[in-house]
PDB file of C-alpha atoms in Angstrom:
ATOM      1  CA  MET A   1      10.956 -72.132  10.586  1.00 48.00           C
ATOM      2  CA  PHE A   2      10.668 -71.937   6.873  1.00 61.00           C
ATOM      3  CA  VAL A   3      11.054 -75.111   4.855  1.00 64.00           C
ATOM      4  CA  VAL A   4      11.700 -75.029   1.143  1.00 65.00           C
ATOM      5  CA  SER A   5      12.080 -77.986  -1.085  1.00 82.00           C
ATOM      6  CA  LYS A   6      15.285 -78.608  -2.909  1.00 81.00           C
ATOM      7  CA  TYR A   7      13.629 -78.140  -6.280  1.00 83.00           C
ATOM      8  CA  ARG A   8      12.069 -74.871  -5.229  1.00 83.00           C
ATOM      9  CA  HIS A   9      15.382 -73.725  -3.815  1.00 82.00           C
ATOM     10  CA  GLU A  10      17.110 -74.441  -7.143  1.00 88.00           C
ATOM     11  CA  THR A  11      14.449 -72.579  -9.116  1.00 91.00           C
ATOM     12  CA  ILE A  12      14.708 -69.582  -6.818  1.00 88.00           C
ATOM     13  CA  LEU A  13      18.483 -69.604  -7.261  1.00 90.00           C
ATOM     14  CA  LYS A  14      18.093 -69.913 -11.031  1.00 92.00           C
ATOM     15  CA  GLU A  15      15.596 -67.053 -11.087  1.00 93.00           C
ATOM     16  CA  LYS A  16      17.921 -64.887  -9.014  1.00 94.00           C
ATOM     17  CA  GLU A  17      20.788 -65.845 -11.267  1.00 94.00           C
ATOM     18  CA  GLU A  18      18.724 -65.018 -14.382  1.00 95.00           C
ATOM     19  CA  LYS A  19      17.631 -61.753 -12.868  1.00 95.00           C
ATOM     20  CA  HIS A  20      21.230 -60.943 -11.997  1.00 95.00           C
ATOM     21  CA  LYS A  21      22.343 -61.829 -15.564  1.00 95.00           C
ATOM     22  CA  GLN A  22      19.632 -59.601 -17.004  1.00 96.00           C
ATOM     23  CA  GLN A  23      20.687 -56.752 -14.741  1.00 95.00           C
ATOM     24  CA  LEU A  24      24.295 -57.258 -15.804  1.00 95.00           C
ATOM     25  CA  LYS A  25      23.266 -57.291 -19.481  1.00 95.00           C
ATOM     26  CA  HIS A  26      21.221 -54.177 -18.949  1.00 95.00           C
ATOM     27  CA  LYS A  27      24.143 -52.444 -17.202  1.00 95.00           C
ATOM     28  CA  GLU A  28      26.483 -53.623 -19.934  1.00 95.00           C
ATOM     29  CA  GLU A  29      24.152 -52.180 -22.593  1.00 94.00           C
ATOM     30  CA  GLN A  30      23.962 -48.899 -20.697  1.00 95.00           C
ATOM     31  CA  CYS A  31      27.752 -48.766 -20.432  1.00 93.00           C
ATOM     32  CA  ARG A  32      28.153 -49.640 -24.109  1.00 94.00           C
ATOM     33  CA  HIS A  33      25.630 -46.970 -25.053  1.00 94.00           C
ATOM     34  CA  PHE A  34      27.401 -44.473 -22.808  1.00 93.00           C
ATOM     35  CA  LEU A  35      30.781 -45.357 -24.361  1.00 93.00           C
ATOM     36  CA  ILE A  36      29.376 -45.012 -27.871  1.00 94.00           C
ATOM     37  CA  SER A  37      27.850 -41.628 -27.082  1.00 93.00           C
ATOM     38  CA  LYS A  38      31.103 -40.611 -25.371  1.00 93.00           C
ATOM     39  CA  ASP A  39      33.122 -41.700 -28.425  1.00 92.00           C
ATOM     40  CA  ASN A  40      30.715 -39.830 -30.684  1.00 94.00           C
ATOM     41  CA  ARG A  41      31.048 -36.709 -28.574  1.00 94.00           C
ATOM     42  CA  ILE A  42      34.842 -37.041 -28.568  1.00 95.00           C
ATOM     43  CA  SER A  43      34.891 -37.367 -32.351  1.00 94.00           C
ATOM     44  CA  GLU A  44      32.534 -34.367 -32.670  1.00 95.00           C
ATOM     45  CA  LEU A  45      34.800 -32.304 -30.435  1.00 95.00           C
ATOM     46  CA  GLU A  46      37.886 -33.395 -32.386  1.00 96.00           C
ATOM     47  CA  MET A  47      36.206 -32.415 -35.641  1.00 96.00           C
ATOM     48  CA  GLU A  48      35.213 -29.070 -34.165  1.00 96.00           C
ATOM     49  CA  ARG A  49      38.786 -28.562 -32.897  1.00 97.00           C
ATOM     50  CA  ASP A  50      40.196 -29.354 -36.352  1.00 96.00           C
ATOM     51  CA  LYS A  51      37.709 -26.979 -37.942  1.00 96.00           C
ATOM     52  CA  LEU A  52      38.663 -24.211 -35.511  1.00 97.00           C
ATOM     53  CA  LYS A  53      42.369 -24.863 -36.141  1.00 97.00           C
ATOM     54  CA  SER A  54      41.874 -24.579 -39.891  1.00 96.00           C
ATOM     55  CA  GLU A  55      39.835 -21.384 -39.433  1.00 96.00           C
ATOM     56  CA  LEU A  56      42.575 -19.966 -37.214  1.00 96.00           C
ATOM     57  CA  GLU A  57      45.244 -20.824 -39.803  1.00 96.00           C
ATOM     58  CA  LEU A  58      43.113 -19.276 -42.534  1.00 96.00           C
ATOM     59  CA  LYS A  59      42.578 -16.170 -40.429  1.00 96.00           C
ATOM     60  CA  SER A  60      46.300 -15.812 -39.705  1.00 95.00           C
ATOM     61  CA  ASN A  61      47.087 -16.317 -43.405  1.00 96.00           C
ATOM     62  CA  ASN A  62      44.476 -13.706 -44.302  1.00 96.00           C
ATOM     63  CA  GLU A  63      45.991 -11.295 -41.787  1.00 96.00           C
ATOM     64  CA  LYS A  64      49.440 -11.847 -43.332  1.00 96.00           C
ATOM     65  CA  VAL A  65      48.028 -11.212 -46.796  1.00 96.00           C
ATOM     66  CA  ILE A  66      46.251  -8.088 -45.531  1.00 96.00           C
ATOM     67  CA  GLN A  67      49.487  -6.783 -44.003  1.00 96.00           C
ATOM     68  CA  GLU A  68      51.368  -7.476 -47.250  1.00 96.00           C
ATOM     69  CA  LEU A  69      48.659  -5.727 -49.256  1.00 96.00           C
ATOM     70  CA  LYS A  70      48.710  -2.765 -46.867  1.00 97.00           C
ATOM     71  CA  SER A  71      52.474  -2.404 -47.287  1.00 96.00           C
ATOM     72  CA  LYS A  72      52.124  -2.692 -51.077  1.00 96.00           C
ATOM     73  CA  LEU A  73      49.347  -0.084 -50.985  1.00 97.00           C
ATOM     74  CA  LYS A  74      51.532   2.284 -48.960  1.00 97.00           C
ATOM     75  CA  GLU A  75      54.383   1.779 -51.431  1.00 97.00           C
ATOM     76  CA  ALA A  76      52.032   2.365 -54.368  1.00 96.00           C
ATOM     77  CA  ASN A  77      50.703   5.528 -52.684  1.00 97.00           C
ATOM     78  CA  ARG A  78      54.270   6.797 -52.194  1.00 96.00           C
ATOM     79  CA  LYS A  79      55.090   6.099 -55.840  1.00 96.00           C
ATOM     80  CA  ASN A  80      51.818   7.738 -56.889  1.00 96.00           C
ATOM     81  CA  GLU A  81      52.659  10.855 -54.870  1.00 96.00           C
ATOM     82  CA  LYS A  82      56.114  11.001 -56.485  1.00 95.00           C
ATOM     83  CA  LEU A  83      54.568  10.585 -59.932  1.00 95.00           C
ATOM     84  CA  GLU A  84      51.988  13.281 -59.190  1.00 95.00           C
ATOM     85  CA  LYS A  85      54.771  15.626 -58.133  1.00 94.00           C
ATOM     86  CA  VAL A  86      56.748  14.864 -61.310  1.00 92.00           C
ATOM     87  CA  ASN A  87      53.547  15.269 -63.329  1.00 92.00           C
ATOM     88  CA  LYS A  88      52.880  18.687 -61.757  1.00 90.00           C
ATOM     89  CA  ASP A  89      56.465  19.755 -62.480  1.00 87.00           C
ATOM     90  CA  LEU A  90      56.204  18.589 -66.086  1.00 87.00           C
ATOM     91  CA  GLN A  91      52.779  20.210 -66.476  1.00 87.00           C
ATOM     92  CA  SER A  92      54.138  23.525 -65.219  1.00 83.00           C
ATOM     93  CA  LYS A  93      57.078  23.212 -67.661  1.00 82.00           C
ATOM     94  CA  VAL A  94      54.655  22.433 -70.498  1.00 80.00           C
ATOM     95  CA  ASN A  95      52.521  25.418 -69.545  1.00 79.00           C
ATOM     96  CA  VAL A  96      55.615  27.655 -69.509  1.00 75.00           C
ATOM     97  CA  SER A  97      56.653  26.197 -72.885  1.00 75.00           C
ATOM     98  CA  ILE A  98      53.191  26.875 -74.350  1.00 75.00           C
ATOM     99  CA  ILE A  99      53.249  30.447 -73.056  1.00 74.00           C
ATOM    100  CA  ALA A 100      56.766  30.976 -74.454  1.00 72.00           C
ATOM    101  CA  LYS A 101      55.694  29.504 -77.801  1.00 72.00           C
ATOM    102  CA  GLN A 102      52.669  31.828 -77.951  1.00 72.00           C
ATOM    103  CA  GLN A 103      54.798  34.824 -77.057  1.00 69.00           C
ATOM    104  CA  LEU A 104      57.396  33.861 -79.682  1.00 67.00           C
ATOM    105  CA  LYS A 105      54.640  33.461 -82.293  1.00 67.00           C
ATOM    106  CA  ALA A 106      53.321  36.889 -81.392  1.00 65.00           C
ATOM    107  CA  LEU A 107      56.778  38.380 -81.902  1.00 63.00           C
ATOM    108  CA  CYS A 108      57.561  36.684 -85.222  1.00 61.00           C
ATOM    109  CA  ILE A 109      56.413  37.228 -88.760  1.00 59.00           C
ATOM    110  CA  CYS A 110      56.991  34.015 -90.736  1.00 56.00           C
ATOM    111  CA  LYS A 111      57.780  34.177 -94.472  1.00 59.00           C
ATOM    112  CA  LEU A 112      58.233  31.099 -96.647  1.00 58.00           C
ATOM    113  CA  ASP A 113      60.446  31.455 -99.676  1.00 57.00           C
ATOM    114  CA  LYS A 114      59.115  28.726-101.980  1.00 59.00           C
ATOM    115  CA  LYS A 115      61.971  29.095-104.431  1.00 59.00           C
ATOM    116  CA  ASN A 116      64.684  28.261-101.937  1.00 56.00           C
ATOM    117  CA  PHE A 117      62.479  26.271 -99.526  1.00 53.00           C
ATOM    118  CA  MET A 118      63.639  28.540 -96.755  1.00 54.00           C
ATOM    119  CA  TYR A 119      61.799  30.036 -93.838  1.00 54.00           C
ATOM    120  CA  SER A 120      62.681  33.433 -92.539  1.00 56.00           C
ATOM    121  CA  PHE A 121      61.480  35.134 -89.395  1.00 56.00           C
ATOM    122  CA  ASP A 122      61.436  38.799 -88.708  1.00 56.00           C
ATOM    123  CA  LEU A 123      61.547  39.449 -85.011  1.00 54.00           C
ATOM    124  CA  THR A 124      59.811  42.786 -85.363  1.00 51.00           C
ATOM    125  CA  PRO A 125      60.488  44.383 -81.990  1.00 50.00           C
ATOM    126  CA  VAL A 126      64.169  43.534 -82.231  1.00 48.00           C
ATOM    127  CA  ASN A 127      64.542  44.074 -85.985  1.00 44.00           C
ATOM    128  CA  LEU A 128      66.453  40.801 -86.326  1.00 47.00           C
ATOM    129  CA  SER A 129      66.129  38.535 -89.345  1.00 52.00           C
ATOM    130  CA  VAL A 130      67.071  34.842 -89.123  1.00 53.00           C
ATOM    131  CA  SER A 131      67.092  32.294 -91.942  1.00 53.00           C
ATOM    132  CA  GLY A 132      68.402  28.817 -92.733  1.00 54.00           C
ATOM    133  CA  ARG A 133      68.263  25.553 -90.807  1.00 57.00           C
ATOM    134  CA  LYS A 134      67.673  27.216 -87.425  1.00 58.00           C
ATOM    135  CA  VAL A 135      64.619  28.940 -88.861  1.00 56.00           C
ATOM    136  CA  TYR A 136      63.289  25.569 -90.013  1.00 59.00           C
ATOM    137  CA  ASP A 137      63.790  24.163 -86.514  1.00 62.00           C
ATOM    138  CA  ILE A 138      62.013  27.159 -84.989  1.00 62.00           C
ATOM    139  CA  ALA A 139      59.177  26.811 -87.514  1.00 61.00           C
ATOM    140  CA  GLN A 140      58.797  23.158 -86.595  1.00 63.00           C
ATOM    141  CA  LEU A 141      58.764  24.109 -82.937  1.00 63.00           C
ATOM    142  CA  LEU A 142      56.122  26.763 -83.474  1.00 60.00           C
ATOM    143  CA  GLY A 143      54.013  24.497 -85.638  1.00 54.00           C
TER     144      GLY A 143
END
């Protein structure tokens, strides 16, 4: 049989109680630390989620802008092709006009009558003589 004094029994109980309190405090600190780290991790993940959402929105906005710019580029290319076609047509007309002007110059002999301020052209192959306002217009055209 084991005999323990009342005082010793109380001290043992107090020691066990103190030990138990310390263990509880230690566990509580561990849990608090775990909760803090968990909260920190949750906030980190939320921040990362928000960042990814904003990047996704930015990416979708950029894709919309790219699509709009592509459609505008296609439209500009179509207009450019039309303008190039019109430009080629006009250039060919100008070239024909230049050739006609050169041929007309080659056919004409221009005489300026300073007394009457009149131009006259002799179309030599045709033997036709023209004078007056029409001659002035032709002279302006021929330069």
